[in-house]
Coordinates of C-alpha atoms and ligand atoms in Angstrom, one line a residue:
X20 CA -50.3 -4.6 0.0
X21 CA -49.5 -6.0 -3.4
X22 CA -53.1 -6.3 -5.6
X23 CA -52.2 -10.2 -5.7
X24 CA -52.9 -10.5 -2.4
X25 CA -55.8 -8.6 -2.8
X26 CA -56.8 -10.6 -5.7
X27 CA -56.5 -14.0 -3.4
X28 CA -58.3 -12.2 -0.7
X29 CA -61.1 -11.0 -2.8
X30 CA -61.5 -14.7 -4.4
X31 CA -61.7 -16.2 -0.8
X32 CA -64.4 -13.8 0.9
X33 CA -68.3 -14.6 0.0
X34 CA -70.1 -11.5 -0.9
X35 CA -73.7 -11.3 1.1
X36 CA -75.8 -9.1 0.7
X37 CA -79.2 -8.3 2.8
X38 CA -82.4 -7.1 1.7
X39 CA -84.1 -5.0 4.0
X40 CA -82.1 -3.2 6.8
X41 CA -85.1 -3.7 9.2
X42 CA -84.8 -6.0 13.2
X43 CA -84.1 -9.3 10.8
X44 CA -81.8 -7.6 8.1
X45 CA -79.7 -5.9 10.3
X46 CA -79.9 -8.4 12.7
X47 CA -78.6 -10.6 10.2
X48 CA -75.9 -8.6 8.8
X49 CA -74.8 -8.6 12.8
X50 CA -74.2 -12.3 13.2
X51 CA -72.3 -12.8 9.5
X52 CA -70.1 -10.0 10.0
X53 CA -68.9 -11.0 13.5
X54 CA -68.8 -14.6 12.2
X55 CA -66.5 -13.5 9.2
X56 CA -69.0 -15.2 6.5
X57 CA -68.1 -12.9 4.0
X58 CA -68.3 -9.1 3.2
X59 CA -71.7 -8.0 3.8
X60 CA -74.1 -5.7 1.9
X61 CA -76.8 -4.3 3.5
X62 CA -79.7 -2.9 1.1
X63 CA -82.8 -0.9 1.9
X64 CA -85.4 1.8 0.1
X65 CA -85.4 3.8 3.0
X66 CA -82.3 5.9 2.7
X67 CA -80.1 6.4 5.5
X68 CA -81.1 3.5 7.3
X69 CA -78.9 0.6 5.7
X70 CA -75.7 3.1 6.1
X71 CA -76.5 3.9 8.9
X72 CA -76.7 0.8 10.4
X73 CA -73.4 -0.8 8.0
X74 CA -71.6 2.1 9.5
X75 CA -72.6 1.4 13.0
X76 CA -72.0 -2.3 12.6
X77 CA -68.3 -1.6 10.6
X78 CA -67.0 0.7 13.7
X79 CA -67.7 -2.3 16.1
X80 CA -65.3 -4.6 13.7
X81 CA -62.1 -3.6 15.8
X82 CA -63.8 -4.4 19.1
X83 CA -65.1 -7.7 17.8
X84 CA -62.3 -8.4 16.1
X85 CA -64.5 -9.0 12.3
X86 CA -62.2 -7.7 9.1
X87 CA -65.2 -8.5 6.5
X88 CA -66.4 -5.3 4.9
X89 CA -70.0 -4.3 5.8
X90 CA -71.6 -1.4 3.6
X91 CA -75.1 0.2 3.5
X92 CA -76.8 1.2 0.7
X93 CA -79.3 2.1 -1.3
X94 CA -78.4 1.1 -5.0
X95 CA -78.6 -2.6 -6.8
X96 CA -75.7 -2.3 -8.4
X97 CA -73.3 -2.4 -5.1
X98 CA -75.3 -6.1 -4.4
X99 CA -73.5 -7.0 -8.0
X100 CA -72.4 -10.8 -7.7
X101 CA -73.6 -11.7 -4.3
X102 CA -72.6 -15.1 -3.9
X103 CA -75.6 -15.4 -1.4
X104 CA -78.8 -12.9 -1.2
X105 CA -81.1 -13.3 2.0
X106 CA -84.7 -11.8 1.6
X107 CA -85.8 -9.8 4.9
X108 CA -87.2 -6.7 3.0
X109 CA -91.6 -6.6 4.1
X110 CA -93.6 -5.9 6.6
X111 CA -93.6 -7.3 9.6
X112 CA -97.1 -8.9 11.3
X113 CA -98.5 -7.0 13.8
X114 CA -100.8 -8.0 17.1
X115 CA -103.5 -10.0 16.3
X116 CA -102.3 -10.4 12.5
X117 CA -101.2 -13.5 11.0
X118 CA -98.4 -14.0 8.8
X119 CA -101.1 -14.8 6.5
X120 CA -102.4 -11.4 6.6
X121 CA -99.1 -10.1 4.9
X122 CA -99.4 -11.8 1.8
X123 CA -100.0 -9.2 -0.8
X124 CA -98.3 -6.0 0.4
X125 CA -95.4 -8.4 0.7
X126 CA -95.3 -10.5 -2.6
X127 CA -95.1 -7.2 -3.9
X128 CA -92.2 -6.1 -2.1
X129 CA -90.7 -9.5 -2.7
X130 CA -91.3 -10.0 -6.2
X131 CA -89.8 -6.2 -6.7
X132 CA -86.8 -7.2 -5.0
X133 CA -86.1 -10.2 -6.5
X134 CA -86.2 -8.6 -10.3
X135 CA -83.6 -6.3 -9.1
X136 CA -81.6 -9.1 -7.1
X137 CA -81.3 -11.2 -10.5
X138 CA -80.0 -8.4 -12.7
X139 CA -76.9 -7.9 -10.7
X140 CA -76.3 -11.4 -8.8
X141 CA -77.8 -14.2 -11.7
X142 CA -75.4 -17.2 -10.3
X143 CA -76.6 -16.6 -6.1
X144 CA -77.9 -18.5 -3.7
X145 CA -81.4 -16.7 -2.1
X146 CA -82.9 -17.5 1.4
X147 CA -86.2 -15.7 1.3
X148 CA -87.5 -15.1 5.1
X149 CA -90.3 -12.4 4.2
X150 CA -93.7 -13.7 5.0
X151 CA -95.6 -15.5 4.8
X152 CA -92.2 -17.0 4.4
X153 CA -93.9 -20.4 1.8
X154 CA -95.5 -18.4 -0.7
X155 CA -92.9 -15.8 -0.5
X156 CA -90.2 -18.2 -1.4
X157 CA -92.4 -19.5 -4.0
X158 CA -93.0 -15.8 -5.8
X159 CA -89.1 -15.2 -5.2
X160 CA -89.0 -18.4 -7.1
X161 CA -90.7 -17.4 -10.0
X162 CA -90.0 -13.8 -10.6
X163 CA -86.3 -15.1 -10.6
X164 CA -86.9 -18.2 -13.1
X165 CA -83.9 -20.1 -10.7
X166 CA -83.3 -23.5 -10.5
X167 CA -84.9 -24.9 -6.7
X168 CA -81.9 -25.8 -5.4
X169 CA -80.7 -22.1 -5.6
X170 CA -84.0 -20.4 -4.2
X171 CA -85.3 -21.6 -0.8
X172 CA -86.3 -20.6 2.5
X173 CA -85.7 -19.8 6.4
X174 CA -88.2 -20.6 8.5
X175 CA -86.9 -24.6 9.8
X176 CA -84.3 -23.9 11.5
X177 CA -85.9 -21.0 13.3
X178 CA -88.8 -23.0 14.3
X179 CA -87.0 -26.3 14.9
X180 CA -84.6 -23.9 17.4
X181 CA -87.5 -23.1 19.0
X182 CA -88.4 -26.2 19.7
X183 CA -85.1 -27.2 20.6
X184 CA -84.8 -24.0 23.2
X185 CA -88.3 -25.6 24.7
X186 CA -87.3 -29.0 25.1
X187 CA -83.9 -27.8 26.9
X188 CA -85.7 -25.6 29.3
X189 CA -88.5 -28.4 30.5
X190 CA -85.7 -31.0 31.2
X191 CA -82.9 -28.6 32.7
X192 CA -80.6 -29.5 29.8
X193 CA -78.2 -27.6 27.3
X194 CA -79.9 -26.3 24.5
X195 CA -76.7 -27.6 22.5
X196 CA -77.8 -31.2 23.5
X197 CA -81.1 -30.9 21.7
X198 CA -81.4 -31.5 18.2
X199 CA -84.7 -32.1 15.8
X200 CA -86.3 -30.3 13.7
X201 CA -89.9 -29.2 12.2
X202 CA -91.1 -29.5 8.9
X203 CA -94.0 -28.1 6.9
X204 CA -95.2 -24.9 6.2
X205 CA -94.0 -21.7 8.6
X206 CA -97.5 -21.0 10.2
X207 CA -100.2 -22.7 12.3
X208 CA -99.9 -25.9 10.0
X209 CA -96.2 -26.4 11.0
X210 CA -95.7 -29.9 11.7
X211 CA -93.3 -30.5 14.7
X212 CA -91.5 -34.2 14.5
X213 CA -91.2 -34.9 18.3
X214 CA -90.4 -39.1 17.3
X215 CA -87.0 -37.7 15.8
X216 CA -86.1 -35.3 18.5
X217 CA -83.2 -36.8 20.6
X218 CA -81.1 -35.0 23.9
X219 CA -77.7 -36.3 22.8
X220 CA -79.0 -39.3 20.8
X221 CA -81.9 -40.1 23.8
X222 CA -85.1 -40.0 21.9
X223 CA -87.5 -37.2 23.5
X224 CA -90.5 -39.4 23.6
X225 CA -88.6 -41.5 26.9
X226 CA -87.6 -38.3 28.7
X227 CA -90.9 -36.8 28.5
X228 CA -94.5 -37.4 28.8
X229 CA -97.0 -37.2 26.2
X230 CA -98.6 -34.3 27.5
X231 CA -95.4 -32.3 27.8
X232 CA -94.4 -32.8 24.3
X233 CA -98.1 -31.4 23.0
X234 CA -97.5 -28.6 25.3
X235 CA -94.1 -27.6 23.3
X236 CA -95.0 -28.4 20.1
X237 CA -98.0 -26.2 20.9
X238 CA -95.7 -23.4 22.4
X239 CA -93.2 -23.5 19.0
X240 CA -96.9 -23.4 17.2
X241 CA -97.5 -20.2 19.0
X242 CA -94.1 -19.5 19.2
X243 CA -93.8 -16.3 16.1
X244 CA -96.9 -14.8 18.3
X245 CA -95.9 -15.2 21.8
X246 CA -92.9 -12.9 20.7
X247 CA -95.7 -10.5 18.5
X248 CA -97.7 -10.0 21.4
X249 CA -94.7 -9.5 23.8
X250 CA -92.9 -6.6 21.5
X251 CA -96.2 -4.8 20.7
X252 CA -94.7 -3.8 16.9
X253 CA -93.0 -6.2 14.9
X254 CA -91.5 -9.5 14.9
X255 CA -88.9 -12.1 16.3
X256 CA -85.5 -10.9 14.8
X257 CA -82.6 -12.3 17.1
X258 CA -83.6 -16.2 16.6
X259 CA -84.6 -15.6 12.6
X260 CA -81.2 -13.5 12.4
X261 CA -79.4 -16.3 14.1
X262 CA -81.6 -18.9 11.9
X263 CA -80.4 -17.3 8.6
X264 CA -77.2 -17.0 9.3
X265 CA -76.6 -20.9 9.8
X266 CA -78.1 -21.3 6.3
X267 CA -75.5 -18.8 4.8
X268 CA -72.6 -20.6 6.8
X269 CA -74.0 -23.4 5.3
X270 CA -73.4 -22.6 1.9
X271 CA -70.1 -20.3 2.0
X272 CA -68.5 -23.0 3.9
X273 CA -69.9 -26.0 2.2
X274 CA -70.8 -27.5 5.6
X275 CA -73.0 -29.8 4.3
X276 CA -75.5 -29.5 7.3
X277 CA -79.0 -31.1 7.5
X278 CA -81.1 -28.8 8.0
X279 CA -85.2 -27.9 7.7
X280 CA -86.0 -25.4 5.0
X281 CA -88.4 -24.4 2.2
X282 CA -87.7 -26.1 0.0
X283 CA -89.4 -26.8 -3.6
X284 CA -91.0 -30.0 -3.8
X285 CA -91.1 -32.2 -6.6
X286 CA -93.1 -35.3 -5.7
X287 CA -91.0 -35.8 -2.9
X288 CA -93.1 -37.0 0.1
X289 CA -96.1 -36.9 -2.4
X290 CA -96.0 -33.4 -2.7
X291 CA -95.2 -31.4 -5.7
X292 CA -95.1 -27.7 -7.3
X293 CA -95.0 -25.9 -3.5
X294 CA -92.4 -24.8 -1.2
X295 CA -92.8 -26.9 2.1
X296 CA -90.5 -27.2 5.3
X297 CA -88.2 -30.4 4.8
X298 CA -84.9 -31.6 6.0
X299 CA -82.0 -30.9 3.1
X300 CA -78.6 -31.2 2.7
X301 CA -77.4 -27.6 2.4
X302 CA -73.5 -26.5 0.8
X303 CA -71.8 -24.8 -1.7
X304 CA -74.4 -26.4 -4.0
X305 CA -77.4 -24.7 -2.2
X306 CA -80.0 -27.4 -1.6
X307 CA -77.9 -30.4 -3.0
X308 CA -80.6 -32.8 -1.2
X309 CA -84.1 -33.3 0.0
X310 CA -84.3 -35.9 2.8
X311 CA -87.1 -37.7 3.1
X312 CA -87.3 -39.2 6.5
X313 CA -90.1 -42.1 7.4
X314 CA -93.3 -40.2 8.3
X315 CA -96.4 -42.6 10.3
X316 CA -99.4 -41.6 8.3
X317 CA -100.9 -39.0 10.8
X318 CA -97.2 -36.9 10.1
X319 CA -97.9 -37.7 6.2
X320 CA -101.5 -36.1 6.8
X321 CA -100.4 -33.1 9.0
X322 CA -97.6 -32.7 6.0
X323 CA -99.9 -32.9 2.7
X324 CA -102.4 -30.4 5.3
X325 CA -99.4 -28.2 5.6
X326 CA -99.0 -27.8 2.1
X327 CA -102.3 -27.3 0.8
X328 CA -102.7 -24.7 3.3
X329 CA -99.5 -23.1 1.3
X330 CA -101.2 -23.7 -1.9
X331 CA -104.2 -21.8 -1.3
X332 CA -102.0 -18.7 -0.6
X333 CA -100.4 -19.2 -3.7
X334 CA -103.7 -19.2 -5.0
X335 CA -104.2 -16.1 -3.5
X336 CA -101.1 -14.3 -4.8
X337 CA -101.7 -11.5 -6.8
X338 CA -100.7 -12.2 -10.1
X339 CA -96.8 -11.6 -10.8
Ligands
APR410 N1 -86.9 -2.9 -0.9 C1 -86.0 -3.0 0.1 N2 -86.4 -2.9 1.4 C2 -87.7 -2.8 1.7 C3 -88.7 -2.7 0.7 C4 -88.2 -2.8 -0.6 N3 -89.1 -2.7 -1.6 N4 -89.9 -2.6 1.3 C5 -89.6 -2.6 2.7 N5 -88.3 -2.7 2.9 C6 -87.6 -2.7 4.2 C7 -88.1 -1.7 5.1 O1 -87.7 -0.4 4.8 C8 -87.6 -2.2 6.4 O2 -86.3 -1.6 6.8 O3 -87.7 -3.9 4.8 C9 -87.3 -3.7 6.2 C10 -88.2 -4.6 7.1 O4 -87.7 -4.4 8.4 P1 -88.7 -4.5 9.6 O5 -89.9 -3.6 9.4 O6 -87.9 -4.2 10.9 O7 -89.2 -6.0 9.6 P2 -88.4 -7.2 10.2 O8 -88.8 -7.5 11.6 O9 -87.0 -7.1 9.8 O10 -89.1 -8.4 9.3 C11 -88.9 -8.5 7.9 O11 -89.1 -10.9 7.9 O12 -89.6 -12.3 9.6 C12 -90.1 -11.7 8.5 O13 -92.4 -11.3 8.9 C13 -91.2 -10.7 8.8 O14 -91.8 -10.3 6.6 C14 -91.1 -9.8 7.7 C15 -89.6 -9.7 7.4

């Protein structure tokens, strides 16, 4: 192969790399490979585990058919200029635990990450998804002194597909026919949008009742737990891999896709100096838009709720 080629080859794949080899890491690394996003680095400080599971994940390439690379490791230096980074490296909640209860042992973890991240990779894109996924966006944020439309977060799309998934299985409908999303904060004060869901255009609100709406915007509230309590240890991974991995198609393919995510707000919707779950415009420019959709005043005040209950856990950070 003549080292042009490989030179043209090198300047088209994007470079991802994965912090934390854990369900959602690997999961992650999964779903990009076998899309052919770009060649995938896998990064954990338990050693063993992110070769381990790169190796594993590489020997199913000629079965799946993937040609990206996908390596494990252990050192910084093999992340050096990632063109995106995704966030996964914490704990994960257990029974009974909110992701609230997280917040220190992971900002942490996040903030150490995030110094090592910027050394080697300074012109990314980061998706945090660690929790409590708003103020660890926001400490990702700082520790890493980027601009807001390179630093934001995955928790929209996961909890907007959840709702989606809902809303498919109460009318007998294809999940690929059910679009909407959720905004505010990941965590009981998410606020679910049901007046902008649609089944191929067909508003929700005339296909189902009142009550059944509340009933799946409650279940999608619930909807990190339910999964908690079923698994016994750890968290949702397959959604949140699949969730994250839209983001970074996003991006490496400059779809330009409207999707939720954390994303720093600057007066936008009244709201200003906290991450909060909004609808963006998302390509090769990272966030290169906040939407701001028409709220009624009881969204406004379940939003502006939303985000104060993110500020007090910034509040509560330890310092950084
Ligand atoms: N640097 C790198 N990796 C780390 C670090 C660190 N400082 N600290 C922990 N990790 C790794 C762990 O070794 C583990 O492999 O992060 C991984 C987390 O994996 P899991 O425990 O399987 O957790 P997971 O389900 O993947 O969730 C990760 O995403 O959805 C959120 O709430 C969830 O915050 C949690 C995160």
């Amino acid at each position: 192969m003549s080292s042009s080629y490989e030179k043209e080859y090198q300047r088209l794949a994007a470079k991802i790399t994965i912090v934390g080899a854990g369900n959602v890491g690997a999961t992650t690394a999964h779903w990009a490979a076998a899309k052919e996003l770009g060649d995938v680095v896998l990064i954990d400080i338990v050693e063993g585990l992110p070769q381990g599971k790169a190796l594993d994940l590489a020997e199913s390439s000629p079965i799946e058919g993937f040609d990206c690379s996908v390596i494990g490791t252990n050192d910084y230096a093999d992340t050096a200029n990632s063109d995106v980074v995704v966030v996964t490296a914490g704990v994960p909640r257990r029974p009974g635990m909110s992701r609230d209860d997280l917040l220190s042992t992971n900002a942490k973890i996040v903030g150490t990450v995030v110094s090592n991240l910027v050394k080697y990779s300074p012109n990314a894109y980061m998706i945090v998804v660690s929790n409590p996924l708003d103020a660890m966006v926001y400490v990702a944020k700082q520790v890493s002194g980027w601009p807001k439309h390179r630093v934001f977060g995955m928790a929209g799309v996961l909890d907007s597909a959840r709702f989606r998934y809902f809303v498919a299985q109460e009318l007998g409908v294809s999940v690929e026919d059910v679009h909407g999303f959720v905004m505010g904060g990941h965590g009981d004060t998410m606020v679910p949008v049901p007046r902008y869901a649609t089944v191929t255009g067909i508003p929700i609100t005339q296909l189902l009742s009142e009550a059944q709406i509340a009933r799946l915007v409650q279940r999608t509230r619930d909807g990190g737990a339910e999964i908690v309590n079923l698994l016994k240890q750890g968290s949702a991974f397959y959604a949140p891999g699949a969730s994250i991995v839209q983001m970074v198609e996003a991006i490496v393919k400059n779809k330009k896709r409207i999707l939720p995510a954390a994303a720093y707000l600057e007066g936008e919707y009244g709201i200003r100096g906290v991450y909060v779950g909004v609808p963006v415009l998302l390509g090769a420019g990272g966030i290169e838009k906040i939407i701001e959709v028409e709220l009624t005043p009881d969204e406004q005040a379940a939003l502006h709720q939303s985000a104060a209950a993110v500020e007090e856990l910034i509040q509560a950070l330890p310092p950084l």
